[in-house]
mmCIF file with all atom_site columns, C-alpha atoms in Angstrom:
data_model
loop_
_atom_site.group_PDB
_atom_site.id
_atom_site.type_symbol
_atom_site.label_atom_id
_atom_site.label_alt_id
_atom_site.label_comp_id
_atom_site.label_asym_id
_atom_site.label_entity_id
_atom_site.label_seq_id
_atom_site.pdbx_PDB_ins_code
_atom_site.Cartn_x
_atom_site.Cartn_y
_atom_site.Cartn_z
_atom_site.occupancy
_atom_site.B_iso_or_equiv
_atom_site.pdbx_formal_charge
_atom_site.auth_seq_id
_atom_site.auth_comp_id
_atom_site.auth_asym_id
_atom_site.auth_atom_id
_atom_site.pdbx_PDB_model_num
ATOM 1   C CA . MET A 1 1   ? 113.820 117.444 104.236 1.00 50.00 ? 17  MET A CA 1
ATOM 2   C CA . THR A 1 2   ? 111.767 118.662 101.078 1.00 58.00 ? 18  THR A CA 1
ATOM 3   C CA . SER A 1 3   ? 109.037 121.229 101.482 1.00 64.00 ? 19  SER A CA 1
ATOM 4   C CA . ILE A 1 4   ? 105.921 119.906 99.743  1.00 79.00 ? 20  ILE A CA 1
ATOM 5   C CA . SER A 1 5   ? 103.717 122.708 101.329 1.00 82.00 ? 21  SER A CA 1
ATOM 6   C CA . THR A 1 6   ? 103.351 125.346 103.979 1.00 84.00 ? 22  THR A CA 1
ATOM 7   C CA . ILE A 1 7   ? 100.816 126.006 106.564 1.00 87.00 ? 23  ILE A CA 1
ATOM 8   C CA . ASP A 1 8   ? 99.450  129.010 105.310 1.00 90.00 ? 24  ASP A CA 1
ATOM 9   C CA . SER A 1 9   ? 97.196  129.620 108.713 1.00 92.00 ? 25  SER A CA 1
ATOM 10  C CA . LEU A 1 10  ? 96.458  128.089 111.618 1.00 93.00 ? 26  LEU A CA 1
ATOM 11  C CA . PHE A 1 11  ? 92.873  128.475 113.539 1.00 95.00 ? 27  PHE A CA 1
ATOM 12  C CA . ALA A 1 12  ? 91.659  128.023 117.031 1.00 95.00 ? 28  ALA A CA 1
ATOM 13  C CA . GLY A 1 13  ? 88.721  129.053 118.991 1.00 94.00 ? 29  GLY A CA 1
ATOM 14  C CA . GLY A 1 14  ? 85.783  128.320 121.592 1.00 92.00 ? 30  GLY A CA 1
ATOM 15  C CA . ALA A 1 15  ? 82.547  126.465 120.994 1.00 90.00 ? 31  ALA A CA 1
ATOM 16  C CA . GLY A 1 16  ? 79.597  128.521 120.406 1.00 88.00 ? 32  GLY A CA 1
ATOM 17  C CA . TYR A 1 17  ? 76.032  128.233 119.393 1.00 87.00 ? 33  TYR A CA 1
ATOM 18  C CA . LEU A 1 18  ? 74.892  128.159 115.763 1.00 80.00 ? 34  LEU A CA 1
ATOM 19  C CA . PRO A 1 19  ? 71.759  130.084 114.744 1.00 79.00 ? 35  PRO A CA 1
ATOM 20  C CA . GLU A 1 20  ? 69.557  126.896 115.140 1.00 78.00 ? 36  GLU A CA 1
ATOM 21  C CA . GLY A 1 21  ? 70.670  126.568 118.847 1.00 83.00 ? 37  GLY A CA 1
ATOM 22  C CA . GLN A 1 22  ? 73.019  123.652 118.294 1.00 82.00 ? 38  GLN A CA 1
ATOM 23  C CA . ARG A 1 23  ? 76.465  123.935 120.030 1.00 86.00 ? 39  ARG A CA 1
ATOM 24  C CA . SER A 1 24  ? 79.454  123.865 117.711 1.00 85.00 ? 40  SER A CA 1
ATOM 25  C CA . GLY A 1 25  ? 83.377  124.024 117.590 1.00 87.00 ? 41  GLY A CA 1
ATOM 26  C CA . ILE A 1 26  ? 83.161  125.412 113.957 1.00 85.00 ? 42  ILE A CA 1
ATOM 27  C CA . PHE A 1 27  ? 84.177  128.904 115.230 1.00 87.00 ? 43  PHE A CA 1
ATOM 28  C CA . LYS A 1 28  ? 87.623  129.398 114.788 1.00 91.00 ? 44  LYS A CA 1
ATOM 29  C CA . GLN A 1 29  ? 90.083  132.714 114.569 1.00 94.00 ? 45  GLN A CA 1
ATOM 30  C CA . ARG A 1 30  ? 93.176  132.783 112.861 1.00 95.00 ? 46  ARG A CA 1
ATOM 31  C CA . ILE A 1 31  ? 96.370  132.427 115.201 1.00 94.00 ? 47  ILE A CA 1
ATOM 32  C CA . THR A 1 32  ? 99.272  134.454 114.065 1.00 91.00 ? 48  THR A CA 1
ATOM 33  C CA . ASP A 1 33  ? 101.860 133.626 116.741 1.00 90.00 ? 49  ASP A CA 1
ATOM 34  C CA . SER A 1 34  ? 103.319 129.926 117.151 1.00 88.00 ? 50  SER A CA 1
ATOM 35  C CA . VAL A 1 35  ? 100.868 127.390 119.054 1.00 88.00 ? 51  VAL A CA 1
ATOM 36  C CA . ARG A 1 36  ? 101.366 124.254 121.033 1.00 86.00 ? 52  ARG A CA 1
ATOM 37  C CA . VAL A 1 37  ? 99.992  121.315 119.587 1.00 86.00 ? 53  VAL A CA 1
ATOM 38  C CA . GLU A 1 38  ? 99.415  118.607 121.753 1.00 83.00 ? 54  GLU A CA 1
ATOM 39  C CA . ALA A 1 39  ? 98.201  114.783 121.430 1.00 81.00 ? 55  ALA A CA 1
ATOM 40  C CA . THR A 1 40  ? 94.334  116.130 121.803 1.00 84.00 ? 56  THR A CA 1
ATOM 41  C CA . GLY A 1 41  ? 94.884  119.085 119.577 1.00 86.00 ? 57  GLY A CA 1
ATOM 42  C CA . ILE A 1 42  ? 95.715  122.749 119.454 1.00 89.00 ? 58  ILE A CA 1
ATOM 43  C CA . LEU A 1 43  ? 96.070  124.446 122.887 1.00 89.00 ? 59  LEU A CA 1
ATOM 44  C CA . GLY A 1 44  ? 92.996  126.770 123.221 1.00 90.00 ? 60  GLY A CA 1
ATOM 45  C CA . ASP A 1 45  ? 91.153  125.051 120.663 1.00 93.00 ? 61  ASP A CA 1
ATOM 46  C CA . GLU A 1 46  ? 87.522  123.650 121.564 1.00 91.00 ? 62  GLU A CA 1
ATOM 47  C CA . GLN A 1 47  ? 85.362  121.076 120.245 1.00 86.00 ? 63  GLN A CA 1
ATOM 48  C CA . ALA A 1 48  ? 81.789  120.849 121.048 1.00 86.00 ? 64  ALA A CA 1
ATOM 49  C CA . ASN A 1 49  ? 80.971  117.202 120.292 1.00 80.00 ? 65  ASN A CA 1
ATOM 50  C CA . LEU A 1 50  ? 83.909  115.045 121.446 1.00 77.00 ? 66  LEU A CA 1
ATOM 51  C CA . THR A 1 51  ? 82.091  111.760 120.180 1.00 76.00 ? 67  THR A CA 1
ATOM 52  C CA . VAL A 1 52  ? 83.171  113.029 116.552 1.00 74.00 ? 68  VAL A CA 1
ATOM 53  C CA . HIS A 1 53  ? 85.525  115.654 116.939 1.00 76.00 ? 69  HIS A CA 1
ATOM 54  C CA . GLY A 1 54  ? 89.013  116.347 118.733 1.00 76.00 ? 70  GLY A CA 1
ATOM 55  C CA . GLY A 1 55  ? 91.301  113.526 120.783 1.00 76.00 ? 71  GLY A CA 1
ATOM 56  C CA . PRO A 1 56  ? 94.196  111.739 120.005 1.00 76.00 ? 72  PRO A CA 1
ATOM 57  C CA . GLU A 1 57  ? 92.828  110.431 116.781 1.00 76.00 ? 73  GLU A CA 1
ATOM 58  C CA . LYS A 1 58  ? 91.191  113.728 115.411 1.00 80.00 ? 74  LYS A CA 1
ATOM 59  C CA . ALA A 1 59  ? 93.780  116.200 117.095 1.00 82.00 ? 75  ALA A CA 1
ATOM 60  C CA . VAL A 1 60  ? 94.072  118.651 114.285 1.00 86.00 ? 76  VAL A CA 1
ATOM 61  C CA . HIS A 1 61  ? 91.576  119.616 111.529 1.00 87.00 ? 77  HIS A CA 1
ATOM 62  C CA . HIS A 1 62  ? 93.256  120.278 108.300 1.00 86.00 ? 78  HIS A CA 1
ATOM 63  C CA . TYR A 1 63  ? 91.476  121.656 104.916 1.00 87.00 ? 79  TYR A CA 1
ATOM 64  C CA . PRO A 1 64  ? 93.287  122.504 101.966 1.00 88.00 ? 80  PRO A CA 1
ATOM 65  C CA . ALA A 1 65  ? 92.906  126.217 101.048 1.00 89.00 ? 81  ALA A CA 1
ATOM 66  C CA . GLU A 1 66  ? 92.291  125.516 97.205  1.00 88.00 ? 82  GLU A CA 1
ATOM 67  C CA . ASN A 1 67  ? 89.144  123.607 97.756  1.00 86.00 ? 83  ASN A CA 1
ATOM 68  C CA . TYR A 1 68  ? 87.344  126.642 98.554  1.00 87.00 ? 84  TYR A CA 1
ATOM 69  C CA . ALA A 1 69  ? 86.927  127.653 95.329  1.00 87.00 ? 85  ALA A CA 1
ATOM 70  C CA . ARG A 1 70  ? 84.892  124.599 94.628  1.00 85.00 ? 86  ARG A CA 1
ATOM 71  C CA . ILE A 1 71  ? 82.563  124.984 97.607  1.00 83.00 ? 87  ILE A CA 1
ATOM 72  C CA . ALA A 1 72  ? 82.079  128.958 96.526  1.00 87.00 ? 88  ALA A CA 1
ATOM 73  C CA . GLN A 1 73  ? 80.940  127.733 93.057  1.00 86.00 ? 89  GLN A CA 1
ATOM 74  C CA . ALA A 1 74  ? 78.368  125.545 94.581  1.00 83.00 ? 90  ALA A CA 1
ATOM 75  C CA . PHE A 1 75  ? 77.183  128.035 96.853  1.00 83.00 ? 91  PHE A CA 1
ATOM 76  C CA . PRO A 1 76  ? 77.873  131.443 95.131  1.00 87.00 ? 92  PRO A CA 1
ATOM 77  C CA . ASP A 1 77  ? 75.619  133.256 97.453  1.00 85.00 ? 93  ASP A CA 1
ATOM 78  C CA . ARG A 1 78  ? 78.049  132.286 100.296 1.00 83.00 ? 94  ARG A CA 1
ATOM 79  C CA . ALA A 1 79  ? 81.073  132.562 98.473  1.00 87.00 ? 95  ALA A CA 1
ATOM 80  C CA . PRO A 1 80  ? 82.583  135.771 100.541 1.00 88.00 ? 96  PRO A CA 1
ATOM 81  C CA . GLN A 1 81  ? 82.108  133.785 103.486 1.00 86.00 ? 97  GLN A CA 1
ATOM 82  C CA . LEU A 1 82  ? 83.885  130.692 102.400 1.00 86.00 ? 98  LEU A CA 1
ATOM 83  C CA . VAL A 1 83  ? 87.289  131.600 103.384 1.00 89.00 ? 99  VAL A CA 1
ATOM 84  C CA . PRO A 1 84  ? 89.902  129.473 104.763 1.00 90.00 ? 100 PRO A CA 1
ATOM 85  C CA . GLY A 1 85  ? 89.007  128.835 108.467 1.00 89.00 ? 101 GLY A CA 1
ATOM 86  C CA . SER A 1 86  ? 85.417  128.917 107.852 1.00 87.00 ? 102 SER A CA 1
ATOM 87  C CA . LEU A 1 87  ? 84.999  125.354 107.907 1.00 85.00 ? 103 LEU A CA 1
ATOM 88  C CA . GLY A 1 88  ? 86.085  124.863 111.110 1.00 87.00 ? 104 GLY A CA 1
ATOM 89  C CA . GLU A 1 89  ? 89.590  123.742 110.512 1.00 89.00 ? 105 GLU A CA 1
ATOM 90  C CA . ASN A 1 90  ? 92.716  124.290 112.595 1.00 92.00 ? 106 ASN A CA 1
ATOM 91  C CA . ILE A 1 91  ? 95.357  124.098 109.646 1.00 90.00 ? 107 ILE A CA 1
ATOM 92  C CA . SER A 1 92  ? 94.951  125.610 106.080 1.00 91.00 ? 108 SER A CA 1
ATOM 93  C CA . THR A 1 93  ? 97.681  124.581 103.351 1.00 88.00 ? 109 THR A CA 1
ATOM 94  C CA . ARG A 1 94  ? 98.026  124.494 99.749  1.00 86.00 ? 110 ARG A CA 1
ATOM 95  C CA . PHE A 1 95  ? 99.262  121.603 97.682  1.00 86.00 ? 111 PHE A CA 1
ATOM 96  C CA . LEU A 1 96  ? 98.215  119.313 100.187 1.00 84.00 ? 112 LEU A CA 1
ATOM 97  C CA . CYS A 1 97  ? 94.884  117.675 98.998  1.00 81.00 ? 113 CYS A CA 1
ATOM 98  C CA . GLU A 1 98  ? 93.049  114.654 98.354  1.00 80.00 ? 114 GLU A CA 1
ATOM 99  C CA . THR A 1 99  ? 95.132  113.908 94.952  1.00 81.00 ? 115 THR A CA 1
ATOM 100 C CA . ASN A 1 100 ? 98.428  113.557 97.120  1.00 83.00 ? 116 ASN A CA 1
ATOM 101 C CA . VAL A 1 101 ? 97.559  112.878 100.763 1.00 84.00 ? 117 VAL A CA 1
ATOM 102 C CA . HIS A 1 102 ? 96.450  109.560 101.853 1.00 83.00 ? 118 HIS A CA 1
ATOM 103 C CA . ILE A 1 103 ? 95.508  107.928 105.084 1.00 83.00 ? 119 ILE A CA 1
ATOM 104 C CA . GLY A 1 104 ? 98.587  106.900 106.988 1.00 85.00 ? 120 GLY A CA 1
ATOM 105 C CA . ASP A 1 105 ? 100.917 109.766 105.424 1.00 86.00 ? 121 ASP A CA 1
ATOM 106 C CA . ILE A 1 106 ? 103.361 111.246 107.918 1.00 84.00 ? 122 ILE A CA 1
ATOM 107 C CA . PHE A 1 107 ? 104.480 114.783 107.624 1.00 84.00 ? 123 PHE A CA 1
ATOM 108 C CA . GLN A 1 108 ? 107.173 116.305 109.378 1.00 82.00 ? 124 GLN A CA 1
ATOM 109 C CA . VAL A 1 109 ? 106.362 119.780 110.404 1.00 80.00 ? 125 VAL A CA 1
ATOM 110 C CA . GLY A 1 110 ? 109.024 122.430 110.304 1.00 73.00 ? 126 GLY A CA 1
ATOM 111 C CA . ASN A 1 111 ? 112.738 121.589 111.071 1.00 65.00 ? 127 ASN A CA 1
ATOM 112 C CA . GLU A 1 112 ? 112.004 120.117 114.580 1.00 69.00 ? 128 GLU A CA 1
ATOM 113 C CA . ASP A 1 113 ? 111.105 116.190 115.337 1.00 74.00 ? 129 ASP A CA 1
ATOM 114 C CA . GLN A 1 114 ? 107.530 116.969 114.804 1.00 77.00 ? 130 GLN A CA 1
ATOM 115 C CA . PHE A 1 115 ? 105.649 114.480 112.769 1.00 80.00 ? 131 PHE A CA 1
ATOM 116 C CA . TRP A 1 116 ? 101.948 114.308 112.211 1.00 81.00 ? 132 TRP A CA 1
ATOM 117 C CA . GLN A 1 117 ? 99.775  111.454 110.552 1.00 82.00 ? 133 GLN A CA 1
ATOM 118 C CA . VAL A 1 118 ? 97.047  111.644 108.373 1.00 82.00 ? 134 VAL A CA 1
ATOM 119 C CA . GLN A 1 119 ? 94.606  109.561 110.589 1.00 78.00 ? 135 GLN A CA 1
ATOM 120 C CA . LEU A 1 120 ? 91.461  109.671 108.763 1.00 74.00 ? 136 LEU A CA 1
ATOM 121 C CA . ALA A 1 121 ? 89.159  111.431 105.818 1.00 71.00 ? 137 ALA A CA 1
ATOM 122 C CA . HIS A 1 122 ? 86.331  113.634 107.214 1.00 64.00 ? 138 HIS A CA 1
ATOM 123 C CA . ARG A 1 123 ? 83.537  114.901 105.636 1.00 58.00 ? 139 ARG A CA 1
ATOM 124 C CA . PRO A 1 124 ? 81.964  118.270 106.848 1.00 56.00 ? 140 PRO A CA 1
ATOM 125 C CA . CYS A 1 125 ? 80.041  117.706 110.160 1.00 59.00 ? 141 CYS A CA 1
ATOM 126 C CA . VAL A 1 126 ? 76.324  116.683 110.094 1.00 53.00 ? 142 VAL A CA 1
ATOM 127 C CA . ASP A 1 127 ? 75.244  119.515 112.776 1.00 49.00 ? 143 ASP A CA 1
ATOM 128 C CA . ASP A 1 128 ? 77.505  121.970 111.395 1.00 45.00 ? 144 ASP A CA 1
ATOM 129 C CA . LEU A 1 129 ? 77.350  121.426 107.419 1.00 51.00 ? 145 LEU A CA 1
ATOM 130 C CA . ASP A 1 130 ? 74.731  119.116 106.268 1.00 46.00 ? 146 ASP A CA 1
ATOM 131 C CA . ALA A 1 131 ? 74.028  120.786 103.148 1.00 44.00 ? 147 ALA A CA 1
ATOM 132 C CA . LEU A 1 132 ? 77.914  120.707 102.309 1.00 49.00 ? 148 LEU A CA 1
ATOM 133 C CA . SER A 1 133 ? 78.053  116.955 102.342 1.00 46.00 ? 149 SER A CA 1
ATOM 134 C CA . ALA A 1 134 ? 76.103  116.613 99.276  1.00 44.00 ? 150 ALA A CA 1
ATOM 135 C CA . VAL A 1 135 ? 78.255  118.812 96.930  1.00 48.00 ? 151 VAL A CA 1
ATOM 136 C CA . PRO A 1 136 ? 79.626  116.636 94.168  1.00 49.00 ? 152 PRO A CA 1
ATOM 137 C CA . GLY A 1 137 ? 83.288  116.657 94.320  1.00 50.00 ? 153 GLY A CA 1
ATOM 138 C CA . LEU A 1 138 ? 83.814  118.449 97.640  1.00 48.00 ? 154 LEU A CA 1
ATOM 139 C CA . ALA A 1 139 ? 87.308  117.060 98.747  1.00 45.00 ? 155 ALA A CA 1
ATOM 140 C CA . PRO A 1 140 ? 87.186  115.536 102.252 1.00 50.00 ? 156 PRO A CA 1
ATOM 141 C CA . ASP A 1 141 ? 89.406  117.106 104.864 1.00 48.00 ? 157 ASP A CA 1
ATOM 142 C CA . TRP A 1 142 ? 91.731  115.285 107.367 1.00 43.00 ? 158 TRP A CA 1
ATOM 143 C CA . LYS A 1 143 ? 92.020  114.738 111.172 1.00 42.00 ? 159 LYS A CA 1
ATOM 144 C CA . ARG A 1 144 ? 95.486  114.250 111.894 1.00 45.00 ? 160 ARG A CA 1
ATOM 145 C CA . ARG A 1 145 ? 97.106  112.879 114.671 1.00 44.00 ? 161 ARG A CA 1
ATOM 146 C CA . LEU A 1 146 ? 100.399 113.342 116.308 1.00 41.00 ? 162 LEU A CA 1
ATOM 147 C CA . ILE A 1 147 ? 102.663 110.202 115.985 1.00 40.00 ? 163 ILE A CA 1
ATOM 148 C CA . GLU A 1 148 ? 102.450 108.401 119.551 1.00 39.00 ? 164 GLU A CA 1
ATOM 149 C CA . ARG A 1 149 ? 106.071 109.182 120.597 1.00 38.00 ? 165 ARG A CA 1
ATOM 150 C CA . VAL A 1 150 ? 105.576 112.914 120.064 1.00 41.00 ? 166 VAL A CA 1
ATOM 151 C CA . LYS A 1 151 ? 103.603 114.292 123.060 1.00 44.00 ? 167 LYS A CA 1
ATOM 152 C CA . TRP A 1 152 ? 103.380 118.098 122.040 1.00 49.00 ? 168 TRP A CA 1
ATOM 153 C CA . SER A 1 153 ? 104.830 120.228 119.259 1.00 57.00 ? 169 SER A CA 1
ATOM 154 C CA . GLN A 1 154 ? 104.657 123.906 118.089 1.00 61.00 ? 170 GLN A CA 1
ATOM 155 C CA . ALA A 1 155 ? 103.065 124.809 114.710 1.00 64.00 ? 171 ALA A CA 1
ATOM 156 C CA . ARG A 1 156 ? 102.938 128.451 112.960 1.00 66.00 ? 172 ARG A CA 1
ATOM 157 C CA . SER A 1 157 ? 102.006 130.225 110.022 1.00 70.00 ? 173 SER A CA 1
ATOM 158 C CA . GLY A 1 158 ? 104.716 129.669 107.286 1.00 69.00 ? 174 GLY A CA 1
ATOM 159 C CA . GLN A 1 159 ? 106.206 126.489 108.684 1.00 66.00 ? 175 GLN A CA 1
ATOM 160 C CA . SER A 1 160 ? 106.983 124.080 105.986 1.00 67.00 ? 176 SER A CA 1
ATOM 161 C CA . THR A 1 161 ? 105.322 120.475 106.034 1.00 61.00 ? 177 THR A CA 1
#
């Protein structure tokens, strides 16, 4: 297997409330241990609006770490808060971005029999990040689903993809 990227960070968290009162699952904390990834997402991760987040077609939310620099340029006053994990993603990597990842791509995660497929491009959630959706050149992130034959897998930071 040729490694094209490494999982820089994993994130999960419970749903909470935004200052405006909307319930949101954007609040994620870095996971330092190995984590169980099931067909519907990372064990212990919670989404607030299951009509647009989570489930087997949107099990894991990915965002490339290097794309935060572009967002920080558009929102310089928010740059210190714009770090991996702050957009509600579960996985942050480098070198897996809109120029080399396509819907339908399948990635082997680690050395085990773990395969994840890019299911759909995802724009920031209207409830959570309405302002960011208008930023020119803002890279999409991806929801990944586990290939149907994989019931669950393990993921950890530093694991190759």
